[in-house]
mmCIF file of C-alpha atoms in Angstrom:
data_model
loop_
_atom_site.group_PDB
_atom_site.id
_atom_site.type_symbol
_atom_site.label_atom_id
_atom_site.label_comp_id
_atom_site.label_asym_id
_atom_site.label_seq_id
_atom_site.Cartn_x
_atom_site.Cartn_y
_atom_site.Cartn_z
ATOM 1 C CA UNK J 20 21.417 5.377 -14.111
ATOM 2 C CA UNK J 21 17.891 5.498 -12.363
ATOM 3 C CA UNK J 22 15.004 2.986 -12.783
ATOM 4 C CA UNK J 23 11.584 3.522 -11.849
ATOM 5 C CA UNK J 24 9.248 0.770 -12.302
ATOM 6 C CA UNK J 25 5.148 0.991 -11.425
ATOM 7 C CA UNK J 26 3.112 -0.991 -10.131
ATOM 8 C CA UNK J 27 -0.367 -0.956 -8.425
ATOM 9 C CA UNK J 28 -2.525 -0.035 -11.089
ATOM 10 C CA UNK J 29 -6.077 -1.752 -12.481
ATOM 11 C CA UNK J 30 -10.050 -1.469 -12.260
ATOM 12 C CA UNK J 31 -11.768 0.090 -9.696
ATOM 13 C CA UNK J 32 -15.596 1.497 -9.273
ATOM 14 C CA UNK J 33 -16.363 5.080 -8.637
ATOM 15 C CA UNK J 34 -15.716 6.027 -4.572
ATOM 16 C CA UNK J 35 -12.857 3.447 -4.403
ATOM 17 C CA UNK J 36 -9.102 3.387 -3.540
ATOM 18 C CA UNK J 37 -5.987 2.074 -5.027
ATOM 19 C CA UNK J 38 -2.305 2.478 -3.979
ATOM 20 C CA UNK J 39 0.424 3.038 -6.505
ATOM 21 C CA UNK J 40 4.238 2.091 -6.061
ATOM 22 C CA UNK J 41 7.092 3.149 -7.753
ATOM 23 C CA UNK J 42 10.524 0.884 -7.385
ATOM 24 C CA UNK J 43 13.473 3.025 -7.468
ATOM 25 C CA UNK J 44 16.667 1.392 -8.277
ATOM 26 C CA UNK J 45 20.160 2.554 -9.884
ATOM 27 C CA UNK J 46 22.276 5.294 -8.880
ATOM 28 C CA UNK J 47 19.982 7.649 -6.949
ATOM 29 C CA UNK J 48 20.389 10.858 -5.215
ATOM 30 C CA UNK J 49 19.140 11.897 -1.910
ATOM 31 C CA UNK J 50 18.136 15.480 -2.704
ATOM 32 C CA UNK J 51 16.028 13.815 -6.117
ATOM 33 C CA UNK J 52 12.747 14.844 -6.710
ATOM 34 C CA UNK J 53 9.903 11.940 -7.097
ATOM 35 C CA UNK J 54 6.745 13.142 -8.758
ATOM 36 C CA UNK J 55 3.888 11.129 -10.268
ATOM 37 C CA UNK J 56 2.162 12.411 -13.730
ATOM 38 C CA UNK J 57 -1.090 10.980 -15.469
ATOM 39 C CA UNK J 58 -2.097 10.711 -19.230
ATOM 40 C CA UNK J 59 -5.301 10.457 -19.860
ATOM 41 C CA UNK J 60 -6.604 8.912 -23.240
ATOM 42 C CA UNK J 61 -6.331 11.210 -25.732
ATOM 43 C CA UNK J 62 -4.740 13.565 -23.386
ATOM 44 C CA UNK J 63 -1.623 15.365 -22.918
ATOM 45 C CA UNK J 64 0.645 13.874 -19.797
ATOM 46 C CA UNK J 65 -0.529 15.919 -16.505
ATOM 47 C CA UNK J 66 1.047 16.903 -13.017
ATOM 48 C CA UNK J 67 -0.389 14.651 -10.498
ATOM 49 C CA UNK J 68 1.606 14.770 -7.231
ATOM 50 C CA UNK J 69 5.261 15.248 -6.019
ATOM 51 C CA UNK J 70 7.999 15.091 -2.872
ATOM 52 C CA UNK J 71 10.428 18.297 -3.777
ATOM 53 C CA UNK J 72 13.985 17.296 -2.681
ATOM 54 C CA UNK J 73 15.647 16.216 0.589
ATOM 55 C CA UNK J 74 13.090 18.730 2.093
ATOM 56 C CA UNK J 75 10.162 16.314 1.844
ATOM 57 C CA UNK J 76 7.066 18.958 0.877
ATOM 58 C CA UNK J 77 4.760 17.471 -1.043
ATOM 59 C CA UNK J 78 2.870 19.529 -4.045
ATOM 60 C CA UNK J 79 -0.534 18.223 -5.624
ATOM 61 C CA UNK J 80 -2.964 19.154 -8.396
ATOM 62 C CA UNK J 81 -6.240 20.742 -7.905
ATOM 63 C CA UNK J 82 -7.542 17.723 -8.699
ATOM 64 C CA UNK J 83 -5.757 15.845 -6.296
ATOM 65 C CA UNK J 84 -6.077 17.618 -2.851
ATOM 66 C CA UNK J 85 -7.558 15.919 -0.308
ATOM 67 C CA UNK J 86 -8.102 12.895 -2.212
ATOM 68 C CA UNK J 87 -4.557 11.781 -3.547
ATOM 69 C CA UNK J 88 -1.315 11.212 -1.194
ATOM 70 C CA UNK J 89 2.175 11.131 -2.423
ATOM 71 C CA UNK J 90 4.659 9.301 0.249
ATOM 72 C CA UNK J 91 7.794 7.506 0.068
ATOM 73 C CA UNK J 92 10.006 5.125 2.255
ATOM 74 C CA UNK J 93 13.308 6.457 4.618
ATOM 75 C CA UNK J 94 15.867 4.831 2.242
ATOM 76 C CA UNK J 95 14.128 6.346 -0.816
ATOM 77 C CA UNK J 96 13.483 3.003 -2.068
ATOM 78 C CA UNK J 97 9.424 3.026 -2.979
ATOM 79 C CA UNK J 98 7.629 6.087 -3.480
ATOM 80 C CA UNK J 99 3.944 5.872 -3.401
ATOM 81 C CA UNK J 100 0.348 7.287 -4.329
ATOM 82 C CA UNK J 101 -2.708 6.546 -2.174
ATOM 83 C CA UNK J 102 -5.902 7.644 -4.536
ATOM 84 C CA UNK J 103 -9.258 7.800 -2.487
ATOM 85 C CA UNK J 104 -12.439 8.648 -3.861
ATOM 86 C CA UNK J 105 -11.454 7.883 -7.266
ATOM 87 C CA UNK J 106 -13.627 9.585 -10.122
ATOM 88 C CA UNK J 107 -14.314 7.635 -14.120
ATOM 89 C CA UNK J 108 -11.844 10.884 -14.494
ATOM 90 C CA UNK J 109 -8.844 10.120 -13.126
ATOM 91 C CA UNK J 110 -8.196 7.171 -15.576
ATOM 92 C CA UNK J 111 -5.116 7.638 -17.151
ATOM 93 C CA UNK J 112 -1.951 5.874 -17.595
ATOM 94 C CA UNK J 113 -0.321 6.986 -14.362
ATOM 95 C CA UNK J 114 3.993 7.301 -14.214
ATOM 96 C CA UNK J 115 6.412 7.978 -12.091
ATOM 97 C CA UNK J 116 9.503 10.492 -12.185
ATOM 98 C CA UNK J 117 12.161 11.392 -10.533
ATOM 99 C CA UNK J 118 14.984 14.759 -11.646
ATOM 100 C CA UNK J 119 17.621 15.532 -9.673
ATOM 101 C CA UNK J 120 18.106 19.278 -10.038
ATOM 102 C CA UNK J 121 14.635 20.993 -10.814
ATOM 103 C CA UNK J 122 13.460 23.794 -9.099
ATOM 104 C CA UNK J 123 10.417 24.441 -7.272
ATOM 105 C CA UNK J 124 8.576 26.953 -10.358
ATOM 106 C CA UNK J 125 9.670 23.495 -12.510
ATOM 107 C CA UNK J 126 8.150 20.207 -11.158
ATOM 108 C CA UNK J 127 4.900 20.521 -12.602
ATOM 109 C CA UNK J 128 6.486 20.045 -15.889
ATOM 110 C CA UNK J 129 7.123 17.402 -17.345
ATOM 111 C CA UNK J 130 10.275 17.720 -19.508
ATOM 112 C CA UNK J 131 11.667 18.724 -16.211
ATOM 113 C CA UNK J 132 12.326 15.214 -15.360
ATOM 114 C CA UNK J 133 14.781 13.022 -16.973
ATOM 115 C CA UNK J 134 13.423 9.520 -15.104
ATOM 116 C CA UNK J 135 9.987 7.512 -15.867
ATOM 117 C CA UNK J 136 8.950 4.638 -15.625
ATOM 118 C CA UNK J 137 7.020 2.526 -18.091
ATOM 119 C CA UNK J 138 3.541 3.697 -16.900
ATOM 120 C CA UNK J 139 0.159 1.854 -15.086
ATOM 121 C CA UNK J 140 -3.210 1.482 -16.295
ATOM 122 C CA UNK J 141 -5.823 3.130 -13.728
ATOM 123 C CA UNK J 142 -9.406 2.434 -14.879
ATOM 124 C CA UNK J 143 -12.693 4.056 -12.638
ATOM 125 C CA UNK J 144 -15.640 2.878 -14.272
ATOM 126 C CA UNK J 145 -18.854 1.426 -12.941
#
């Protein structure tokens, strides 16, 4: 089936930037939808970011507009999140997923995606 490993997570102050990268690997599919979901502590798992389909529109948060970007490589490979201006807020354990057959009104669910990875630690703290 699919892996999805992250990497790219750690400490950073408030007003920094870290990039996150997810390793696909595994049978894939080229219409497969890649998202990227936080879970803060004592929180329950949150839409962060995703790339819907072969189509290639991307769909953020509120909380992640104009600060967060959600890219990934021609062969499908790596899928990535650039995080600017990072808040103490937006640390979470941050994961990646990937469905092959959700629809648009679904991706900012997570039980619509049958792929994660294991998760990365982002900490924003002074």
């Amino acid at each position: 089936q699919v892996q999805l490993v992250e990497s790219g997570g750690g400490l950073m102050q408030p007003g920094g930037s870290l990039r996150l990268s997810c390793a696909v690997s595994g049978r894939t599919s080229s219409s497969s939808t890649m998202a990227w979901f936080r879970q803060p502590p004592g929180k329950e798992r949150e839409f962060v970011a995703a790339i819907f389909r072969s189509g290639g529109r991307t769909y953020y948060a509120d909380f992640a507009k104009g600060r967060f970007t959600i890219s990934r490589d021609s062969a499908k490979t790596t899928v990535s999140l650039q995080m600017n201006s990072l808040k103490p807020e937006d640390t979470a354990v941050y994961y990646c997923a990937s469905d092959e057959r959700l629809i648009l009104s679904s991706l900012r669910f997570p039980d619509s995606y049958d792929y994660w990875g294991q998760g990365t630690q982002v900490t924003v703290s002074s």
